[in-house]
Amino acid sequence: MEMRNLRVLVEVIRQGGFTDAARVLFSTQSTVSKAIKALEDEMGVPLLERGSRHVAPTAAGAIVHRQALRILAAREDLLSEIAELKGLRRGLLRLGLPRVGGDALFAPIFARFRQRYPGIEVQLSEHGSARLRELLHSGELDLAGLLLPVSDEFETQELGREPVDALLPASHRLATRDSLRFSDLADTPLVLFDTGFMLHAMVTDAFRAHRLTPQVAAQSSQIGFMLELVAAGIGVSFLPRLVAHMHRREGVVQIPVGDPALEWRMALAWRREAYLPHAARAWLDVARAGA
């Protein structure tokens, strides 16, 4: 069983298709198809259901996918540990950063880290929480900034916490209030991050916990665009207080939300029981010292 074929299967399932997987793997669709066929021939069963728009794993494919993630992660651990012993990976940290709040929380840590360890290369990947969890789980990242809580497969070191505030158009009927409840926004359209971001789930879950149906008007991965939509009166958005302060915009009003308040808790996460390279341990030490 070839590692490359397992990696191809993981990426096809992750991307939901052969074309996107080929692009991510810097390969051709034909090569990807051959790798999947080789795996299916070896297993003796179909591993993928090939729909017209979306590729999904069969029952057997789900088993192979789950085991492939474990095998690939173990391989990354093995290579990292041996390479560090040989002195080849001592200067590399694979760090995943969230697109929300990364500048506020991680830039100061990065500055202190560079000052203390100028020879260590930091390889950055910026994604939403869902994608960061996937990359961390598969061993493609050493550390990632994730919102708490996380599953038991990860260990964490908390970095900070902030209340989540509502951002309203200045012309909104509630814009002069000192604080808001979710029930106040029951009929208000929402401008949210897309579903790859934990803040999306946090906000929509909060509405449903109050037996309210969130009225989502727009979704985006860009804070600037979301604030433009808010300023234009399209709807109300939500950001951690520190992040909202850093992205102030004329025509947008920031108001605390209670009953109870949402809390944005950011932590550094790594796979439990996984080998943690020296560079990752050094980053954790620097982050802990500055907390």
PDB file of C-alpha atoms in Angstrom:
ATOM      1  CA  MET A   1       0.000   0.000   0.000  1.00  0.00           C
ATOM      2  CA  GLU A   2       1.554   3.274  -1.127  1.00  0.00           C
ATOM      3  CA  MET A   3       1.450   6.344   1.120  1.00  0.00           C
ATOM      4  CA  ARG A   4       0.841   8.578  -1.883  1.00  0.00           C
ATOM      5  CA  ASN A   5      -2.344   6.704  -2.777  1.00  0.00           C
ATOM      6  CA  LEU A   6      -3.621   7.118   0.777  1.00  0.00           C
ATOM      7  CA  ARG A   7      -2.858  10.851   0.646  1.00  0.00           C
ATOM      8  CA  VAL A   8      -4.718  11.115  -2.664  1.00  0.00           C
ATOM      9  CA  LEU A   9      -7.782   9.402  -1.161  1.00  0.00           C
ATOM     10  CA  VAL A  10      -7.746  11.754   1.835  1.00  0.00           C
ATOM     11  CA  GLU A  11      -7.546  14.811  -0.421  1.00  0.00           C
ATOM     12  CA  VAL A  12     -10.281  13.616  -2.822  1.00  0.00           C
ATOM     13  CA  ILE A  13     -12.660  13.133   0.118  1.00  0.00           C
ATOM     14  CA  ARG A  14     -11.578  16.428   1.707  1.00  0.00           C
ATOM     15  CA  GLN A  15     -12.100  18.369  -1.528  1.00  0.00           C
ATOM     16  CA  GLY A  16     -15.209  16.462  -2.600  1.00  0.00           C
ATOM     17  CA  GLY A  17     -13.907  15.716  -6.074  1.00  0.00           C
ATOM     18  CA  PHE A  18     -11.021  14.646  -8.337  1.00  0.00           C
ATOM     19  CA  THR A  19     -10.441  18.004 -10.030  1.00  0.00           C
ATOM     20  CA  ASP A  20     -10.018  20.020  -6.834  1.00  0.00           C
ATOM     21  CA  ALA A  21      -7.893  17.270  -5.285  1.00  0.00           C
ATOM     22  CA  ALA A  22      -5.591  17.275  -8.313  1.00  0.00           C
ATOM     23  CA  ARG A  23      -5.188  21.056  -8.009  1.00  0.00           C
ATOM     24  CA  VAL A  24      -4.283  20.861  -4.296  1.00  0.00           C
ATOM     25  CA  LEU A  25      -1.878  17.955  -4.916  1.00  0.00           C
ATOM     26  CA  PHE A  26      -0.268  19.715  -7.924  1.00  0.00           C
ATOM     27  CA  SER A  27      -1.125  16.681 -10.009  1.00  0.00           C
ATOM     28  CA  THR A  28      -3.387  15.748 -12.919  1.00  0.00           C
ATOM     29  CA  GLN A  29      -6.912  14.387 -12.653  1.00  0.00           C
ATOM     30  CA  SER A  30      -5.773  11.276 -14.501  1.00  0.00           C
ATOM     31  CA  THR A  31      -3.015  10.613 -11.954  1.00  0.00           C
ATOM     32  CA  VAL A  32      -5.468  11.086  -9.084  1.00  0.00           C
ATOM     33  CA  SER A  33      -7.949   8.684 -10.702  1.00  0.00           C
ATOM     34  CA  LYS A  34      -5.231   6.052 -11.177  1.00  0.00           C
ATOM     35  CA  ALA A  35      -4.201   6.331  -7.511  1.00  0.00           C
ATOM     36  CA  ILE A  36      -7.790   5.784  -6.360  1.00  0.00           C
ATOM     37  CA  LYS A  37      -8.225   2.844  -8.744  1.00  0.00           C
ATOM     38  CA  ALA A  38      -5.001   1.275  -7.416  1.00  0.00           C
ATOM     39  CA  LEU A  39      -6.326   1.536  -3.868  1.00  0.00           C
ATOM     40  CA  GLU A  40      -9.715   0.112  -4.845  1.00  0.00           C
ATOM     41  CA  ASP A  41      -8.026  -2.784  -6.660  1.00  0.00           C
ATOM     42  CA  GLU A  42      -5.886  -3.455  -3.599  1.00  0.00           C
ATOM     43  CA  MET A  43      -8.881  -3.338  -1.212  1.00  0.00           C
ATOM     44  CA  GLY A  44     -11.143  -5.246  -3.578  1.00  0.00           C
ATOM     45  CA  VAL A  45     -14.083  -2.879  -3.000  1.00  0.00           C
ATOM     46  CA  PRO A  46     -15.193   0.546  -4.268  1.00  0.00           C
ATOM     47  CA  LEU A  47     -14.002   3.333  -1.977  1.00  0.00           C
ATOM     48  CA  LEU A  48     -15.828   6.286  -3.529  1.00  0.00           C
ATOM     49  CA  GLU A  49     -19.330   7.024  -4.747  1.00  0.00           C
ATOM     50  CA  ARG A  50     -18.839   9.091  -7.867  1.00  0.00           C
ATOM     51  CA  GLY A  51     -21.814  11.438  -8.119  1.00  0.00           C
ATOM     52  CA  SER A  52     -22.234  14.043 -10.815  1.00  0.00           C
ATOM     53  CA  ARG A  53     -21.198  16.937  -8.574  1.00  0.00           C
ATOM     54  CA  HIS A  54     -19.740  15.534  -5.403  1.00  0.00           C
ATOM     55  CA  VAL A  55     -17.581  12.524  -4.541  1.00  0.00           C
ATOM     56  CA  ALA A  56     -18.326  10.800  -1.222  1.00  0.00           C
ATOM     57  CA  PRO A  57     -16.769   7.776   0.493  1.00  0.00           C
ATOM     58  CA  THR A  58     -18.526   4.418   0.507  1.00  0.00           C
ATOM     59  CA  ALA A  59     -18.777   2.526   3.798  1.00  0.00           C
ATOM     60  CA  ALA A  60     -15.452   0.846   2.978  1.00  0.00           C
ATOM     61  CA  GLY A  61     -14.034   4.181   1.850  1.00  0.00           C
ATOM     62  CA  ALA A  62     -14.896   5.770   5.192  1.00  0.00           C
ATOM     63  CA  ILE A  63     -12.943   3.011   6.993  1.00  0.00           C
ATOM     64  CA  VAL A  64      -9.914   3.391   4.726  1.00  0.00           C
ATOM     65  CA  HIS A  65     -10.113   7.192   5.034  1.00  0.00           C
ATOM     66  CA  ARG A  66     -10.136   7.033   8.829  1.00  0.00           C
ATOM     67  CA  GLN A  67      -7.167   4.679   8.928  1.00  0.00           C
ATOM     68  CA  ALA A  68      -5.339   6.651   6.238  1.00  0.00           C
ATOM     69  CA  LEU A  69      -5.474   9.779   8.399  1.00  0.00           C
ATOM     70  CA  ARG A  70      -3.900   7.844  11.269  1.00  0.00           C
ATOM     71  CA  ILE A  71      -1.213   6.283   9.056  1.00  0.00           C
ATOM     72  CA  LEU A  72      -0.268   9.589   7.433  1.00  0.00           C
ATOM     73  CA  ALA A  73      -0.157  11.394  10.778  1.00  0.00           C
ATOM     74  CA  ALA A  74       2.065   8.629  12.233  1.00  0.00           C
ATOM     75  CA  ARG A  75       4.370   8.940   9.218  1.00  0.00           C
ATOM     76  CA  GLU A  76       4.678  12.701   9.774  1.00  0.00           C
ATOM     77  CA  ASP A  77       5.533  12.083  13.434  1.00  0.00           C
ATOM     78  CA  LEU A  78       8.164   9.513  12.489  1.00  0.00           C
ATOM     79  CA  LEU A  79       9.807  11.743   9.872  1.00  0.00           C
ATOM     80  CA  SER A  80       9.754  14.754  12.203  1.00  0.00           C
ATOM     81  CA  GLU A  81      11.361  12.903  15.090  1.00  0.00           C
ATOM     82  CA  ILE A  82      14.097  11.295  12.976  1.00  0.00           C
ATOM     83  CA  ALA A  83      14.779  14.513  11.049  1.00  0.00           C
ATOM     84  CA  GLU A  84      15.097  16.506  14.248  1.00  0.00           C
ATOM     85  CA  LEU A  85      17.507  13.911  15.613  1.00  0.00           C
ATOM     86  CA  LYS A  86      19.585  14.470  12.453  1.00  0.00           C
ATOM     87  CA  GLY A  87      19.294  18.235  12.861  1.00  0.00           C
ATOM     88  CA  LEU A  88      17.277  18.762   9.656  1.00  0.00           C
ATOM     89  CA  ARG A  89      13.964  20.034  11.065  1.00  0.00           C
ATOM     90  CA  ARG A  90      15.250  21.923  14.063  1.00  0.00           C
ATOM     91  CA  GLY A  91      14.532  25.203  12.309  1.00  0.00           C
ATOM     92  CA  LEU A  92      10.945  24.728  11.102  1.00  0.00           C
ATOM     93  CA  LEU A  93       7.554  25.340  12.718  1.00  0.00           C
ATOM     94  CA  ARG A  94       4.349  24.539  10.805  1.00  0.00           C
ATOM     95  CA  LEU A  95       1.813  26.891  12.344  1.00  0.00           C
ATOM     96  CA  GLY A  96      -1.873  27.249  11.474  1.00  0.00           C
ATOM     97  CA  LEU A  97      -3.507  30.607  12.196  1.00  0.00           C
ATOM     98  CA  PRO A  98      -7.209  31.512  12.237  1.00  0.00           C
ATOM     99  CA  ARG A  99      -8.400  34.211   9.872  1.00  0.00           C
ATOM    100  CA  VAL A 100     -10.247  35.918  12.716  1.00  0.00           C
ATOM    101  CA  GLY A 101      -8.129  37.418  15.483  1.00  0.00           C
ATOM    102  CA  GLY A 102      -4.820  36.059  14.237  1.00  0.00           C
ATOM    103  CA  ASP A 103      -3.292  39.509  13.829  1.00  0.00           C
ATOM    104  CA  ALA A 104      -4.311  40.620  17.321  1.00  0.00           C
ATOM    105  CA  LEU A 105      -3.177  37.525  19.233  1.00  0.00           C
ATOM    106  CA  PHE A 106      -0.363  36.009  17.216  1.00  0.00           C
ATOM    107  CA  ALA A 107       1.592  39.001  15.874  1.00  0.00           C
ATOM    108  CA  PRO A 108       3.052  39.882  19.318  1.00  0.00           C
ATOM    109  CA  ILE A 109       4.002  36.225  19.899  1.00  0.00           C
ATOM    110  CA  PHE A 110       5.592  36.075  16.459  1.00  0.00           C
ATOM    111  CA  ALA A 111       7.694  39.176  17.214  1.00  0.00           C
ATOM    112  CA  ARG A 112       8.964  37.744  20.509  1.00  0.00           C
ATOM    113  CA  PHE A 113       9.609  34.357  18.903  1.00  0.00           C
ATOM    114  CA  ARG A 114      11.655  35.862  16.048  1.00  0.00           C
ATOM    115  CA  GLN A 115      13.712  37.868  18.512  1.00  0.00           C
ATOM    116  CA  ARG A 116      14.520  34.779  20.578  1.00  0.00           C
ATOM    117  CA  TYR A 117      14.826  32.241  17.737  1.00  0.00           C
ATOM    118  CA  PRO A 118      15.859  34.115  14.577  1.00  0.00           C
ATOM    119  CA  GLY A 119      17.015  30.916  12.854  1.00  0.00           C
ATOM    120  CA  ILE A 120      13.684  29.080  13.041  1.00  0.00           C
ATOM    121  CA  GLU A 121      11.504  29.290   9.937  1.00  0.00           C
ATOM    122  CA  VAL A 122       7.786  29.674  10.635  1.00  0.00           C
ATOM    123  CA  GLN A 123       5.631  28.176   7.886  1.00  0.00           C
ATOM    124  CA  LEU A 124       2.213  29.821   8.185  1.00  0.00           C
ATOM    125  CA  SER A 125      -1.151  28.479   7.006  1.00  0.00           C
ATOM    126  CA  GLU A 126      -4.252  30.664   7.407  1.00  0.00           C
ATOM    127  CA  HIS A 127      -7.672  28.993   7.348  1.00  0.00           C
ATOM    128  CA  GLY A 128     -11.007  28.786   9.106  1.00  0.00           C
ATOM    129  CA  SER A 129     -11.309  26.585  12.185  1.00  0.00           C
ATOM    130  CA  ALA A 130     -12.692  23.530  10.365  1.00  0.00           C
ATOM    131  CA  ARG A 131      -9.799  23.393   7.903  1.00  0.00           C
ATOM    132  CA  LEU A 132      -7.216  24.009  10.658  1.00  0.00           C
ATOM    133  CA  ARG A 133      -8.610  21.061  12.626  1.00  0.00           C
ATOM    134  CA  GLU A 134      -8.294  18.832   9.540  1.00  0.00           C
ATOM    135  CA  LEU A 135      -4.683  19.842   8.906  1.00  0.00           C
ATOM    136  CA  LEU A 136      -3.748  19.408  12.563  1.00  0.00           C
ATOM    137  CA  HIS A 137      -5.475  16.023  12.725  1.00  0.00           C
ATOM    138  CA  SER A 138      -3.635  14.769   9.624  1.00  0.00           C
ATOM    139  CA  GLY A 139      -0.235  15.859  10.966  1.00  0.00           C
ATOM    140  CA  GLU A 140       0.246  18.594   8.357  1.00  0.00           C
ATOM    141  CA  LEU A 141       0.557  21.223  11.111  1.00  0.00           C
ATOM    142  CA  ASP A 142       2.517  21.184  14.369  1.00  0.00           C
ATOM    143  CA  LEU A 143       0.365  23.791  16.115  1.00  0.00           C
ATOM    144  CA  ALA A 144      -2.835  25.635  15.264  1.00  0.00           C
ATOM    145  CA  GLY A 145      -4.855  28.437  16.789  1.00  0.00           C
ATOM    146  CA  LEU A 146      -8.307  26.992  17.531  1.00  0.00           C
ATOM    147  CA  LEU A 147     -11.346  28.213  19.399  1.00  0.00           C
ATOM    148  CA  LEU A 148     -12.189  26.348  22.585  1.00  0.00           C
ATOM    149  CA  PRO A 149     -13.668  23.906  23.281  1.00  0.00           C
ATOM    150  CA  VAL A 150     -11.951  21.311  21.074  1.00  0.00           C
ATOM    151  CA  SER A 151     -12.186  17.508  20.947  1.00  0.00           C
ATOM    152  CA  ASP A 152     -10.162  15.252  23.250  1.00  0.00           C
ATOM    153  CA  GLU A 153      -7.772  14.354  20.439  1.00  0.00           C
ATOM    154  CA  PHE A 154      -6.067  17.734  20.955  1.00  0.00           C
ATOM    155  CA  GLU A 155      -4.141  19.251  23.829  1.00  0.00           C
ATOM    156  CA  THR A 156      -4.378  23.023  24.253  1.00  0.00           C
ATOM    157  CA  GLN A 157      -2.759  26.082  25.778  1.00  0.00           C
ATOM    158  CA  GLU A 158      -5.204  28.968  26.131  1.00  0.00           C
ATOM    159  CA  LEU A 159      -4.086  32.342  24.765  1.00  0.00           C
ATOM    160  CA  GLY A 160      -6.946  34.661  25.619  1.00  0.00           C
ATOM    161  CA  ARG A 161     -10.678  35.235  25.724  1.00  0.00           C
ATOM    162  CA  GLU A 162     -12.927  38.044  24.555  1.00  0.00           C
ATOM    163  CA  PRO A 163     -16.680  38.710  24.623  1.00  0.00           C
ATOM    164  CA  VAL A 164     -18.392  38.663  21.233  1.00  0.00           C
ATOM    165  CA  ASP A 165     -20.109  41.979  20.409  1.00  0.00           C
ATOM    166  CA  ALA A 166     -22.822  42.827  17.895  1.00  0.00           C
ATOM    167  CA  LEU A 167     -22.005  45.211  15.031  1.00  0.00           C
ATOM    168  CA  LEU A 168     -24.999  47.218  13.822  1.00  0.00           C
ATOM    169  CA  PRO A 169     -25.538  49.836  11.116  1.00  0.00           C
ATOM    170  CA  ALA A 170     -25.462  53.277  12.714  1.00  0.00           C
ATOM    171  CA  SER A 171     -28.976  53.801  11.333  1.00  0.00           C
ATOM    172  CA  HIS A 172     -30.368  50.687  13.039  1.00  0.00           C
ATOM    173  CA  ARG A 173     -33.224  51.241  15.509  1.00  0.00           C
ATOM    174  CA  LEU A 174     -31.140  49.566  18.259  1.00  0.00           C
ATOM    175  CA  ALA A 175     -27.886  51.400  17.543  1.00  0.00           C
ATOM    176  CA  THR A 176     -28.213  53.696  20.580  1.00  0.00           C
ATOM    177  CA  ARG A 177     -28.614  50.872  23.086  1.00  0.00           C
ATOM    178  CA  ASP A 178     -25.897  50.194  25.700  1.00  0.00           C
ATOM    179  CA  SER A 179     -26.380  46.429  25.433  1.00  0.00           C
ATOM    180  CA  LEU A 180     -28.489  43.906  23.544  1.00  0.00           C
ATOM    181  CA  ARG A 181     -30.108  40.519  24.008  1.00  0.00           C
ATOM    182  CA  PHE A 182     -30.399  37.947  21.256  1.00  0.00           C
ATOM    183  CA  SER A 183     -34.177  38.286  21.432  1.00  0.00           C
ATOM    184  CA  ASP A 184     -33.758  41.959  20.411  1.00  0.00           C
ATOM    185  CA  LEU A 185     -32.271  40.734  17.108  1.00  0.00           C
ATOM    186  CA  ALA A 186     -34.841  38.004  16.421  1.00  0.00           C
ATOM    187  CA  ASP A 187     -36.089  39.546  13.170  1.00  0.00           C
ATOM    188  CA  THR A 188     -32.840  41.202  12.111  1.00  0.00           C
ATOM    189  CA  PRO A 189     -30.913  39.861   9.093  1.00  0.00           C
ATOM    190  CA  LEU A 190     -27.433  38.598   9.979  1.00  0.00           C
ATOM    191  CA  VAL A 191     -24.096  38.988   8.198  1.00  0.00           C
ATOM    192  CA  LEU A 192     -21.971  36.045   9.376  1.00  0.00           C
ATOM    193  CA  PHE A 193     -18.726  34.301   8.667  1.00  0.00           C
ATOM    194  CA  ASP A 194     -19.186  31.259   6.460  1.00  0.00           C
ATOM    195  CA  THR A 195     -19.652  27.782   7.902  1.00  0.00           C
ATOM    196  CA  GLY A 196     -15.926  27.020   7.997  1.00  0.00           C
ATOM    197  CA  PHE A 197     -15.574  29.438  10.921  1.00  0.00           C
ATOM    198  CA  MET A 198     -16.440  28.582  14.520  1.00  0.00           C
ATOM    199  CA  LEU A 199     -17.968  32.041  14.996  1.00  0.00           C
ATOM    200  CA  HIS A 200     -20.707  31.054  12.550  1.00  0.00           C
ATOM    201  CA  ALA A 201     -21.705  28.096  14.711  1.00  0.00           C
ATOM    202  CA  MET A 202     -21.323  30.105  17.933  1.00  0.00           C
ATOM    203  CA  VAL A 203     -23.741  32.801  16.785  1.00  0.00           C
ATOM    204  CA  THR A 204     -26.332  30.541  15.145  1.00  0.00           C
ATOM    205  CA  ASP A 205     -26.263  28.162  18.131  1.00  0.00           C
ATOM    206  CA  ALA A 206     -26.810  31.106  20.478  1.00  0.00           C
ATOM    207  CA  PHE A 207     -29.924  32.144  18.548  1.00  0.00           C
ATOM    208  CA  ARG A 208     -31.293  28.599  18.556  1.00  0.00           C
ATOM    209  CA  ALA A 209     -30.574  28.265  22.289  1.00  0.00           C
ATOM    210  CA  HIS A 210     -33.011  31.177  22.730  1.00  0.00           C
ATOM    211  CA  ARG A 211     -35.512  29.391  20.451  1.00  0.00           C
ATOM    212  CA  LEU A 212     -34.883  31.906  17.700  1.00  0.00           C
ATOM    213  CA  THR A 213     -34.271  31.148  14.031  1.00  0.00           C
ATOM    214  CA  PRO A 214     -31.220  33.080  12.746  1.00  0.00           C
ATOM    215  CA  GLN A 215     -32.068  35.097   9.624  1.00  0.00           C
ATOM    216  CA  VAL A 216     -28.807  34.853   7.656  1.00  0.00           C
ATOM    217  CA  ALA A 217     -28.638  37.479   4.914  1.00  0.00           C
ATOM    218  CA  ALA A 218     -25.016  36.980   3.851  1.00  0.00           C
ATOM    219  CA  GLN A 219     -21.909  34.928   4.639  1.00  0.00           C
ATOM    220  CA  SER A 220     -18.271  35.778   3.985  1.00  0.00           C
ATOM    221  CA  SER A 221     -14.722  34.965   5.067  1.00  0.00           C
ATOM    222  CA  GLN A 222     -13.615  38.617   4.874  1.00  0.00           C
ATOM    223  CA  ILE A 223     -14.072  40.929   7.873  1.00  0.00           C
ATOM    224  CA  GLY A 224     -13.759  44.067   5.761  1.00  0.00           C
ATOM    225  CA  PHE A 225     -16.491  42.970   3.359  1.00  0.00           C
ATOM    226  CA  MET A 226     -18.782  41.964   6.225  1.00  0.00           C
ATOM    227  CA  LEU A 227     -18.400  45.393   7.825  1.00  0.00           C
ATOM    228  CA  GLU A 228     -19.155  47.066   4.482  1.00  0.00           C
ATOM    229  CA  LEU A 229     -22.397  45.075   4.335  1.00  0.00           C
ATOM    230  CA  VAL A 230     -23.251  46.104   7.891  1.00  0.00           C
ATOM    231  CA  ALA A 231     -22.553  49.764   7.129  1.00  0.00           C
ATOM    232  CA  ALA A 232     -24.784  49.487   4.053  1.00  0.00           C
ATOM    233  CA  GLY A 233     -27.653  48.298   6.254  1.00  0.00           C
ATOM    234  CA  ILE A 234     -27.727  44.709   5.003  1.00  0.00           C
ATOM    235  CA  GLY A 235     -27.713  43.247   8.515  1.00  0.00           C
ATOM    236  CA  VAL A 236     -26.006  42.791  11.871  1.00  0.00           C
ATOM    237  CA  SER A 237     -22.704  40.983  12.376  1.00  0.00           C
ATOM    238  CA  PHE A 238     -20.691  39.667  15.334  1.00  0.00           C
ATOM    239  CA  LEU A 239     -16.986  39.892  16.196  1.00  0.00           C
ATOM    240  CA  PRO A 240     -14.792  39.328  19.242  1.00  0.00           C
ATOM    241  CA  ARG A 241     -14.430  42.685  21.020  1.00  0.00           C
ATOM    242  CA  LEU A 242     -10.674  42.982  20.458  1.00  0.00           C
ATOM    243  CA  VAL A 243     -11.047  42.169  16.769  1.00  0.00           C
ATOM    244  CA  ALA A 244     -13.941  44.624  16.388  1.00  0.00           C
ATOM    245  CA  HIS A 245     -11.844  47.392  17.976  1.00  0.00           C
ATOM    246  CA  MET A 246      -9.083  46.735  15.441  1.00  0.00           C
ATOM    247  CA  HIS A 247     -11.540  46.951  12.530  1.00  0.00           C
ATOM    248  CA  ARG A 248     -13.555  50.028  13.436  1.00  0.00           C
ATOM    249  CA  ARG A 249     -15.515  51.422  10.515  1.00  0.00           C
ATOM    250  CA  GLU A 250     -17.554  54.575  10.096  1.00  0.00           C
ATOM    251  CA  GLY A 251     -21.271  53.811  10.014  1.00  0.00           C
ATOM    252  CA  VAL A 252     -20.933  50.701  12.209  1.00  0.00           C
ATOM    253  CA  VAL A 253     -21.809  50.632  15.916  1.00  0.00           C
ATOM    254  CA  GLN A 254     -20.392  48.042  18.339  1.00  0.00           C
ATOM    255  CA  ILE A 255     -22.691  46.920  21.189  1.00  0.00           C
ATOM    256  CA  PRO A 256     -22.196  44.172  23.845  1.00  0.00           C
ATOM    257  CA  VAL A 257     -24.589  41.215  23.728  1.00  0.00           C
ATOM    258  CA  GLY A 258     -25.747  39.489  26.897  1.00  0.00           C
ATOM    259  CA  ASP A 259     -28.119  36.854  28.265  1.00  0.00           C
ATOM    260  CA  PRO A 260     -25.526  35.312  28.503  1.00  0.00           C
ATOM    261  CA  ALA A 261     -22.603  36.830  26.615  1.00  0.00           C
ATOM    262  CA  LEU A 262     -20.802  34.763  23.999  1.00  0.00           C
ATOM    263  CA  GLU A 263     -17.126  34.219  24.791  1.00  0.00           C
ATOM    264  CA  TRP A 264     -14.432  33.811  22.142  1.00  0.00           C
ATOM    265  CA  ARG A 265     -11.641  31.651  23.659  1.00  0.00           C
ATOM    266  CA  MET A 266      -8.541  31.149  21.549  1.00  0.00           C
ATOM    267  CA  ALA A 267      -5.923  28.478  22.259  1.00  0.00           C
ATOM    268  CA  LEU A 268      -2.911  26.866  20.674  1.00  0.00           C
ATOM    269  CA  ALA A 269      -3.687  23.214  19.946  1.00  0.00           C
ATOM    270  CA  TRP A 270      -1.667  20.145  19.022  1.00  0.00           C
ATOM    271  CA  ARG A 271      -2.420  16.449  18.641  1.00  0.00           C
ATOM    272  CA  ARG A 272      -2.483  14.565  21.917  1.00  0.00           C
ATOM    273  CA  GLU A 273       0.339  12.017  22.212  1.00  0.00           C
ATOM    274  CA  ALA A 274       1.886  13.269  18.943  1.00  0.00           C
ATOM    275  CA  TYR A 275       5.566  14.104  18.667  1.00  0.00           C
ATOM    276  CA  LEU A 276       5.973  17.867  19.171  1.00  0.00           C
ATOM    277  CA  PRO A 277       9.057  19.318  17.457  1.00  0.00           C
ATOM    278  CA  HIS A 278      11.493  21.542  19.321  1.00  0.00           C
ATOM    279  CA  ALA A 279      10.331  24.600  17.372  1.00  0.00           C
ATOM    280  CA  ALA A 280       6.708  23.995  18.424  1.00  0.00           C
ATOM    281  CA  ARG A 281       7.673  23.577  22.062  1.00  0.00           C
ATOM    282  CA  ALA A 282       9.675  26.810  21.846  1.00  0.00           C
ATOM    283  CA  TRP A 283       6.633  28.650  20.423  1.00  0.00           C
ATOM    284  CA  LEU A 284       4.466  27.389  23.275  1.00  0.00           C
ATOM    285  CA  ASP A 285       7.052  28.604  25.796  1.00  0.00           C
ATOM    286  CA  VAL A 286       7.148  32.067  24.223  1.00  0.00           C
ATOM    287  CA  ALA A 287       3.344  32.257  24.115  1.00  0.00           C
ATOM    288  CA  ARG A 288       3.082  31.145  27.745  1.00  0.00           C
ATOM    289  CA  ALA A 289       5.676  33.699  28.879  1.00  0.00           C
ATOM    290  CA  GLY A 290       3.748  36.535  27.246  1.00  0.00           C
ATOM    291  CA  ALA A 291       0.330  35.491  28.583  1.00  0.00           C
TER     292      ALA A 291
END
